[in-house]
PDB file of C-alpha atoms and ligand atoms in Angstrom:
ATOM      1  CA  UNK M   1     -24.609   4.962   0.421  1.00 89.00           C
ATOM      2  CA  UNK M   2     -22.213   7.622  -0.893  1.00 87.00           C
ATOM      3  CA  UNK M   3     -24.684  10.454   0.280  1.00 91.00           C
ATOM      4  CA  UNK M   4     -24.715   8.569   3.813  1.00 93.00           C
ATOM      5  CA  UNK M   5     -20.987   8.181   3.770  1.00 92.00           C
ATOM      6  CA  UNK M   6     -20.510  11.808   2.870  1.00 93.00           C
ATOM      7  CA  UNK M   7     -22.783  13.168   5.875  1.00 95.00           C
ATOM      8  CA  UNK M   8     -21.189  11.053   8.246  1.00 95.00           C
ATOM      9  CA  UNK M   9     -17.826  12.536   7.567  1.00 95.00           C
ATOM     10  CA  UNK M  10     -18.654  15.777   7.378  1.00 95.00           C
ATOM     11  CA  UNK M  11     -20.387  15.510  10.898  1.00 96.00           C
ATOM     12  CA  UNK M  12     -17.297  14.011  11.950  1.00 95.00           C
ATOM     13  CA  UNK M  13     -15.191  16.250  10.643  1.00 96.00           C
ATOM     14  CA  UNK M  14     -17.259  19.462  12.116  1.00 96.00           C
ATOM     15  CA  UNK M  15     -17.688  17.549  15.946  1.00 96.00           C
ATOM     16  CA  UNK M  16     -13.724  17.229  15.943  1.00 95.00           C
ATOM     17  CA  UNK M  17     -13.032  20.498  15.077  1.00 94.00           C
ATOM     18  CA  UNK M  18     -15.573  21.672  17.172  1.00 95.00           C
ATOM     19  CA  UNK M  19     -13.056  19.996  20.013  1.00 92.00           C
ATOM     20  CA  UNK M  20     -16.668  18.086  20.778  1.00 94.00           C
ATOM     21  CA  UNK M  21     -14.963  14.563  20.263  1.00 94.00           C
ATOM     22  CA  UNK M  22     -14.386  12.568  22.945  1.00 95.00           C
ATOM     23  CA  UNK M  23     -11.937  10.139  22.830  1.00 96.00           C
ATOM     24  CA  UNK M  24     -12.418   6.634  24.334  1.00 97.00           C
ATOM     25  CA  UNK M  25      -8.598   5.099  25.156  1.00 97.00           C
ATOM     26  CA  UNK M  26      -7.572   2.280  25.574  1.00 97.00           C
ATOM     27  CA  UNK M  27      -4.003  -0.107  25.181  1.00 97.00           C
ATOM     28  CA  UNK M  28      -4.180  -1.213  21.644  1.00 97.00           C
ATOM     29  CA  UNK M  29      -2.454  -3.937  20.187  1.00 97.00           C
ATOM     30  CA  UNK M  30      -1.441  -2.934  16.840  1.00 97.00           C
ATOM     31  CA  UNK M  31      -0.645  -5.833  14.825  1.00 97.00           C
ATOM     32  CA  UNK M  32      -3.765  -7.407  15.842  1.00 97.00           C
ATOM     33  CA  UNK M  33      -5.431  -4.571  15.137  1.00 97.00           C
ATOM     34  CA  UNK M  34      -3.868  -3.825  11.624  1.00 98.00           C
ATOM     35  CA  UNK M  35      -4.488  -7.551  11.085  1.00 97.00           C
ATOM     36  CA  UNK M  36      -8.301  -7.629  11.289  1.00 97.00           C
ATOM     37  CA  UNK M  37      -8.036  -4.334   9.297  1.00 97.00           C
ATOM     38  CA  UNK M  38      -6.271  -5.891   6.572  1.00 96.00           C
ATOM     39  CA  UNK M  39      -8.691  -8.864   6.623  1.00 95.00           C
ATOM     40  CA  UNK M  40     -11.526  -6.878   5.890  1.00 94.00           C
ATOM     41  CA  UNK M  41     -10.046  -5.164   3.157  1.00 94.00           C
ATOM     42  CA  UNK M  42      -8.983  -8.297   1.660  1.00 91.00           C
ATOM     43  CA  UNK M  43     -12.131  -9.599   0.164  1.00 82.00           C
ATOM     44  CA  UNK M  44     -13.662  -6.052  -0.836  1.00 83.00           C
ATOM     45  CA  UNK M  45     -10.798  -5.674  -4.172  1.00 86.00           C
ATOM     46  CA  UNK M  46      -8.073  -6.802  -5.788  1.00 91.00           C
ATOM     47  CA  UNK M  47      -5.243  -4.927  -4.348  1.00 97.00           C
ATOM     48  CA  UNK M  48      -3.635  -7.711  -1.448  1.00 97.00           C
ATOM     49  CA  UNK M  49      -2.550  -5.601   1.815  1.00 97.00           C
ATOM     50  CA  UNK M  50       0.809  -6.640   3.254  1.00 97.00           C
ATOM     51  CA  UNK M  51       1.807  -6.346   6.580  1.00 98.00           C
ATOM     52  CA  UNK M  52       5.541  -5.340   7.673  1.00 98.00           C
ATOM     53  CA  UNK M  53       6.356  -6.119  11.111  1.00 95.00           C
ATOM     54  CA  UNK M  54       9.037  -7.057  13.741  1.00 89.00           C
ATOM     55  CA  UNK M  55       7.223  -7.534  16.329  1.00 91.00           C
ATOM     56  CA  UNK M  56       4.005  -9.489  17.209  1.00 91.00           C
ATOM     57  CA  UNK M  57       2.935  -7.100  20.259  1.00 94.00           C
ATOM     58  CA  UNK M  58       3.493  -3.034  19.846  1.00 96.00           C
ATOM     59  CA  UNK M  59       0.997  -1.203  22.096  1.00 97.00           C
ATOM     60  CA  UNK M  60      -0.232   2.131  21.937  1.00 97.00           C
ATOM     61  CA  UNK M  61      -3.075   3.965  23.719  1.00 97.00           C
ATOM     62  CA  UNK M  62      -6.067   5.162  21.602  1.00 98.00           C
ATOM     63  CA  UNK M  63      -9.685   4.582  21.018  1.00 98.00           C
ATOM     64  CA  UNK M  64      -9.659   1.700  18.468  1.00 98.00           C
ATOM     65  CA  UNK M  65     -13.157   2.866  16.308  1.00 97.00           C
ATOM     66  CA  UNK M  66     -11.254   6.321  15.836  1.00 97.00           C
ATOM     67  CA  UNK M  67      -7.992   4.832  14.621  1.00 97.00           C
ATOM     68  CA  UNK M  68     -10.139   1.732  12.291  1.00 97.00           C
ATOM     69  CA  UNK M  69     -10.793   5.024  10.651  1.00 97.00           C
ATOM     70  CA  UNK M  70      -7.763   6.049  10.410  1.00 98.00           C
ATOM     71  CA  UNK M  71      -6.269   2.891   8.640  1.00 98.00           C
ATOM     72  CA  UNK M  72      -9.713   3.038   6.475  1.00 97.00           C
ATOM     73  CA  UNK M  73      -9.191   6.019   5.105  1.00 97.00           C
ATOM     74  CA  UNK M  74      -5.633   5.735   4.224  1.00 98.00           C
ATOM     75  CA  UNK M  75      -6.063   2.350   2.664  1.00 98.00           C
ATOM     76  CA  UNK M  76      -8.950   3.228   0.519  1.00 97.00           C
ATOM     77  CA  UNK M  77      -6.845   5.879  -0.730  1.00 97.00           C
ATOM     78  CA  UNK M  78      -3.997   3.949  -1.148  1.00 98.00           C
ATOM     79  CA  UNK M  79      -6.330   1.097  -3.363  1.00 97.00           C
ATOM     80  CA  UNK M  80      -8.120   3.799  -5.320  1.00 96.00           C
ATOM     81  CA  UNK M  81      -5.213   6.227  -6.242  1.00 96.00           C
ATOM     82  CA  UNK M  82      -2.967   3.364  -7.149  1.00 97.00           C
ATOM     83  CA  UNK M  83      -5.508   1.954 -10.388  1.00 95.00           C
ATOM     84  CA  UNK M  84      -2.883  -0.086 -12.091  1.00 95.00           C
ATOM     85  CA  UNK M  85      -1.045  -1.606  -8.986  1.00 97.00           C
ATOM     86  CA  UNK M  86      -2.075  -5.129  -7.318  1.00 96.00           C
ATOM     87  CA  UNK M  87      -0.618  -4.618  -3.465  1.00 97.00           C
ATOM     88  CA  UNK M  88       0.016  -1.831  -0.892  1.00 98.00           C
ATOM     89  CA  UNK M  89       2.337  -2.420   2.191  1.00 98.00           C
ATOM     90  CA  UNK M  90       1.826  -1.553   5.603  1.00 98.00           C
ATOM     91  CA  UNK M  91       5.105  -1.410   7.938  1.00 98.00           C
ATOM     92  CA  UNK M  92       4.938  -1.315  11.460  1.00 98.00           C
ATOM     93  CA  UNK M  93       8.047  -0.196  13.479  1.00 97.00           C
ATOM     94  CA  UNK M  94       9.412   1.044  16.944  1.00 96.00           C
ATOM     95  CA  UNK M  95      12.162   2.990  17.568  1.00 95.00           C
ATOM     96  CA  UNK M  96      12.838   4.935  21.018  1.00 95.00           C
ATOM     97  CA  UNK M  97       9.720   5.219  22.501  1.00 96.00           C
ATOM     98  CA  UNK M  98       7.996   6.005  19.227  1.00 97.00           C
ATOM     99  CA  UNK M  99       5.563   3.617  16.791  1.00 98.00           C
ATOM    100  CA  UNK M 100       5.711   4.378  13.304  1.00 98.00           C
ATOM    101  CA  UNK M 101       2.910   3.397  11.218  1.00 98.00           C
ATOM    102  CA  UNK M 102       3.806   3.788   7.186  1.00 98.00           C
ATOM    103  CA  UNK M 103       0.719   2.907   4.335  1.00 98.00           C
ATOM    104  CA  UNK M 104       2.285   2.425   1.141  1.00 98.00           C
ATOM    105  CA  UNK M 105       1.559   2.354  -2.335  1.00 98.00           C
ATOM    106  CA  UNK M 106       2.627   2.252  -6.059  1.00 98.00           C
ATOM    107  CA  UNK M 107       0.273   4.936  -7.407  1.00 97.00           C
ATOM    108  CA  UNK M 108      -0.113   8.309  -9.221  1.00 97.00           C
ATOM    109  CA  UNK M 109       1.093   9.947  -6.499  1.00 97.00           C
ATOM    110  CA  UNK M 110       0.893  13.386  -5.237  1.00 97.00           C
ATOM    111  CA  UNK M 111       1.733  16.389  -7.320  1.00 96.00           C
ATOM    112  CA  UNK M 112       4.429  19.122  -5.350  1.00 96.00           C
ATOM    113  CA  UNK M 113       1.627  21.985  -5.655  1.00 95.00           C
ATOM    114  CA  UNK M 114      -0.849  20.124  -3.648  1.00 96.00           C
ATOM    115  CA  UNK M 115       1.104  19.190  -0.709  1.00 96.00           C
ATOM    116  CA  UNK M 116       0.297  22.258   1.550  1.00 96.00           C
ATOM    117  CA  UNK M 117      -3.477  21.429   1.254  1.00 97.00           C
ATOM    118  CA  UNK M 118      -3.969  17.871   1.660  1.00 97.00           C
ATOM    119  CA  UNK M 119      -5.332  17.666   4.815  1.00 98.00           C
ATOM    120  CA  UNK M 120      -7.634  20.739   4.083  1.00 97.00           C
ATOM    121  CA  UNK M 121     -10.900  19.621   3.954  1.00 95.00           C
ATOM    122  CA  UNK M 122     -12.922  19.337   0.460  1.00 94.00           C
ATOM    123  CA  UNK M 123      -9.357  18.995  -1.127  1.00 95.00           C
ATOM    124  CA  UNK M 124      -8.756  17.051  -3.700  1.00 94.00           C
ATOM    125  CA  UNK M 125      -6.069  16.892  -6.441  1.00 94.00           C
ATOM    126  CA  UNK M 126      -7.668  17.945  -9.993  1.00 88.00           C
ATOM    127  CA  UNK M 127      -5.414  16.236 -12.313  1.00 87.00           C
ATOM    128  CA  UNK M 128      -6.733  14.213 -15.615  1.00 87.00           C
ATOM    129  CA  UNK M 129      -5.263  10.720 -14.466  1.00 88.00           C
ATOM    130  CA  UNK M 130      -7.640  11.031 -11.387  1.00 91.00           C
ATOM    131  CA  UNK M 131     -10.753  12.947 -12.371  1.00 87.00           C
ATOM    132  CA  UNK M 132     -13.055   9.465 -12.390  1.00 89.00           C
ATOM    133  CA  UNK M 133     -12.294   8.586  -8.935  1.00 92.00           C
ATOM    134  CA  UNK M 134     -14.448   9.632  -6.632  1.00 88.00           C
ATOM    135  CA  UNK M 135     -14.423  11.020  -3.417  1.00 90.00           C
ATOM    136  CA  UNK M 136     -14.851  14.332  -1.037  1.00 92.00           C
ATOM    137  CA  UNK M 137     -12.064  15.207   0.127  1.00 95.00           C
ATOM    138  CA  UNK M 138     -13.269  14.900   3.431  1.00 96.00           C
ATOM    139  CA  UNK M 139     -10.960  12.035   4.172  1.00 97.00           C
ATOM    140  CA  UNK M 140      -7.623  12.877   4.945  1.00 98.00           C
ATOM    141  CA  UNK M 141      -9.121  15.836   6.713  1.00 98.00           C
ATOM    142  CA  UNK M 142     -10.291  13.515   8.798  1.00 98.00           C
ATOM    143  CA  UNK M 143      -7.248  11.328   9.750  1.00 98.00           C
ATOM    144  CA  UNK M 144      -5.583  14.401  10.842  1.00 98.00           C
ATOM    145  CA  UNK M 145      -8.221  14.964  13.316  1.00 97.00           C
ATOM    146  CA  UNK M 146      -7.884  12.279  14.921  1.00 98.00           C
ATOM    147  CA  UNK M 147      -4.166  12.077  14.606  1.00 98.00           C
ATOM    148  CA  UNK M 148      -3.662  15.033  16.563  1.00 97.00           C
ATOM    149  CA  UNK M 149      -6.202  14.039  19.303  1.00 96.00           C
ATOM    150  CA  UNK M 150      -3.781  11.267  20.304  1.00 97.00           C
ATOM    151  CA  UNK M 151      -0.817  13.546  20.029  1.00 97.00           C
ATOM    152  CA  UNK M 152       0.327  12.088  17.107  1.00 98.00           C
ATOM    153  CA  UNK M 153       2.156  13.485  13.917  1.00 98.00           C
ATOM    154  CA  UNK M 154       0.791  12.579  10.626  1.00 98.00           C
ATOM    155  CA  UNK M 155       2.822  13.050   6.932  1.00 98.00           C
ATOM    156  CA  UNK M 156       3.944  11.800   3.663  1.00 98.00           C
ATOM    157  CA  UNK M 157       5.873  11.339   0.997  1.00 98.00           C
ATOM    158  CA  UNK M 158       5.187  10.891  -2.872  1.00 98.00           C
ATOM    159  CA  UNK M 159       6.682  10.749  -6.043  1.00 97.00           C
ATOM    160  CA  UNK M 160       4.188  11.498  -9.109  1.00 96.00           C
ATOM    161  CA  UNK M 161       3.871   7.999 -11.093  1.00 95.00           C
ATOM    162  CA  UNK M 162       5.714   6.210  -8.376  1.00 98.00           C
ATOM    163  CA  UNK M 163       3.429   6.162  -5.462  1.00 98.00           C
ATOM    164  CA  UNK M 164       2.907   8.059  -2.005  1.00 98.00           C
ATOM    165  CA  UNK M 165       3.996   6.696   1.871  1.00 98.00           C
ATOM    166  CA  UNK M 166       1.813   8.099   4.627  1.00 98.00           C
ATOM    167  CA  UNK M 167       3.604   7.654   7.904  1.00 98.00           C
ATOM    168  CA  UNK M 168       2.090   8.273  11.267  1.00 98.00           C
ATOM    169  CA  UNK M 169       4.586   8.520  14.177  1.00 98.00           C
ATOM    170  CA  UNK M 170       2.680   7.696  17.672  1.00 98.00           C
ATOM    171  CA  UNK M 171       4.015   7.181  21.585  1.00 97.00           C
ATOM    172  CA  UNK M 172       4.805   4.114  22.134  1.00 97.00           C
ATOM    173  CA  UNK M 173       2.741   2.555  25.396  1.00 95.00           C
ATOM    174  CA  UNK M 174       4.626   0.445  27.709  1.00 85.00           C
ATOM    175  CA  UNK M 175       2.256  -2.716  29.031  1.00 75.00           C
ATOM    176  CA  UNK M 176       3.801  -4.153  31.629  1.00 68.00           C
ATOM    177  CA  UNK M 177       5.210  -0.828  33.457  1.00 56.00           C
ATOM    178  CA  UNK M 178       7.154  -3.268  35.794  1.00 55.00           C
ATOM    179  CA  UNK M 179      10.595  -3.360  34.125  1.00 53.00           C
ATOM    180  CA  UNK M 180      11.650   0.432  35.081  1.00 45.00           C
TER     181      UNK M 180
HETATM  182  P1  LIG O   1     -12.876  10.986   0.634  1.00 64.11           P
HETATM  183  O1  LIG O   1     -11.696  10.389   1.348  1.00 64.11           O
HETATM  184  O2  LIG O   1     -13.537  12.073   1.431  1.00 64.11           O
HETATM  185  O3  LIG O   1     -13.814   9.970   0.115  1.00 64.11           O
HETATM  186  P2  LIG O   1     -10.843  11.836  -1.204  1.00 64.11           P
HETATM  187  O4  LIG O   1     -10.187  10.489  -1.176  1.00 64.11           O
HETATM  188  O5  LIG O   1     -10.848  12.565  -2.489  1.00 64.11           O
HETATM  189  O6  LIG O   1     -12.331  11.728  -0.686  1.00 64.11           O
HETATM  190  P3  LIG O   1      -8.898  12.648   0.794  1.00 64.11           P
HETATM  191  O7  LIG O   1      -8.787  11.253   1.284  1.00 64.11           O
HETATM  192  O8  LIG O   1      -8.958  13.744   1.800  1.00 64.11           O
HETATM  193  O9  LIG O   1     -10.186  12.811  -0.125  1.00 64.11           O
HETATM  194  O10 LIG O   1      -7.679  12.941  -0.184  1.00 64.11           O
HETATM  195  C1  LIG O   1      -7.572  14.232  -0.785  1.00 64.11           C
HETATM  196  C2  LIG O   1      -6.918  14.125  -2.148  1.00 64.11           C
HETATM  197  O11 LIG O   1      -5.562  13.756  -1.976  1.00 64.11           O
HETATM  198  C3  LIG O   1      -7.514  13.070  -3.057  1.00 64.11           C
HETATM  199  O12 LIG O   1      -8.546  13.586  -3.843  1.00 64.11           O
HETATM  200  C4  LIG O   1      -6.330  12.606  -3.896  1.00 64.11           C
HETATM  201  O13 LIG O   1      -6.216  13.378  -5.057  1.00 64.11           O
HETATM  202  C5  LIG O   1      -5.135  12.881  -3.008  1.00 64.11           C
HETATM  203  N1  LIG O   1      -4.622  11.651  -2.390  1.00 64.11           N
HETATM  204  C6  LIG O   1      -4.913  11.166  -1.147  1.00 64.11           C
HETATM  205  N2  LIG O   1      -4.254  10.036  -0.885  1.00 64.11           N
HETATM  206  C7  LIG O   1      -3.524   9.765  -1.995  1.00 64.11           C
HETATM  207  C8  LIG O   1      -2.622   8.709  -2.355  1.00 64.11           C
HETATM  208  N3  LIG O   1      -2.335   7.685  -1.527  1.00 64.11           N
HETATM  209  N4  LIG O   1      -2.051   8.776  -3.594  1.00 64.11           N
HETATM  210  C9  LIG O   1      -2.327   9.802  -4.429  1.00 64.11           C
HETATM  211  N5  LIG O   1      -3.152  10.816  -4.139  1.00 64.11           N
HETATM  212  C10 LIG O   1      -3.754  10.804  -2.942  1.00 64.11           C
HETATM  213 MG1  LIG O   2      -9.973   9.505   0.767  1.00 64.11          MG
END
């Protein structure tokens, strides 16, 4: 299963950056997306995932198998680099025109040195507290991929022992396109 998972990312990985991913849009709830998301997760350990939001409907437009993957990948992280912890948050906002999407958790976090390579594939952080979890750095490689091909802007912040925030700042999509 690993092997499998690691082949399918890495042909992923190499189609997107071979700009030979299409995209399939669409309007996209996102709390009912992040929702069923967080539902599957529930079950598989024994971190809970807690949604933020303020509103039950905030649309955007993207192609809802890329962006599961998205949320996948940045949740599994979450889980696995926060060991000790027993929750990670997800907050949903809108501001202006603009969705942000923030994945939170109480983990090792991410160490100052490594922040200019994160999203470089085969990356990962080589530090003792983390060196039995596994993984291929393939991941966040990944998100930013597909980040980018809906023209949004992916980042983070962490504090080492605290935990790390990844935030993803999308267009907002307007639904009704009847009040303007
Ligand atoms: P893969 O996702 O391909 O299974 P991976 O999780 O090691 O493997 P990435 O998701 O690309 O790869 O992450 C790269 C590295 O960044 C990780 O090895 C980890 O050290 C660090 N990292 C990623 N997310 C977090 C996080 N939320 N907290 C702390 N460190 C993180
Ligand atoms: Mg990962």
């Amino acid at each position: 299963q690993r092997l499998a998972n690691l082949i399918n990312d890495f042909l992923d990985l190499q189609r997107m950056e071979s700009g030979r991913q299409s995209y399939h849009f669409s309007p996209i709830n996102l709390p009912s997306l992040v929702a069923d998301i967080a539902e599957q997760w529930q079950d598989k350990q024994k971190h809970r995932v807690i949604i933020h939001q303020h509103a039950a409907e905030l649309w955007i437009r993207a192609d809802v198998n890329r962006f599961r993957q998205v949320f996948d990948n940045l949740i599994s992280n979450a889980i696995k680099y926060s060991p000790s912890a027993d929750h990670i948050d997800i907050h949903l906002t809108a501001h202006e025109g603009k969705i942000t999407i923030a994945i939170q958790d109480y983990g090792l976090g991410i160490p100052q040195d490594a922040n200019e390579h994160m999203f470089s594939k085969f990356f990962r952080v080589d530090n003792s507290d983390r060196r039995q979890i596994g993984g291929t750095g393939l991941g966040l490689a990944i998100v930013k991929e597909i980040v980018e091909g809906h023209r949004g802007q992916i980042s983070f912040t962490s504090e080492m022992g605290h935990g790390t925030t990844f935030r993803i700042v999308m267009d907002q999509y307007e639904i009704s396109g009847l009040d303007g």
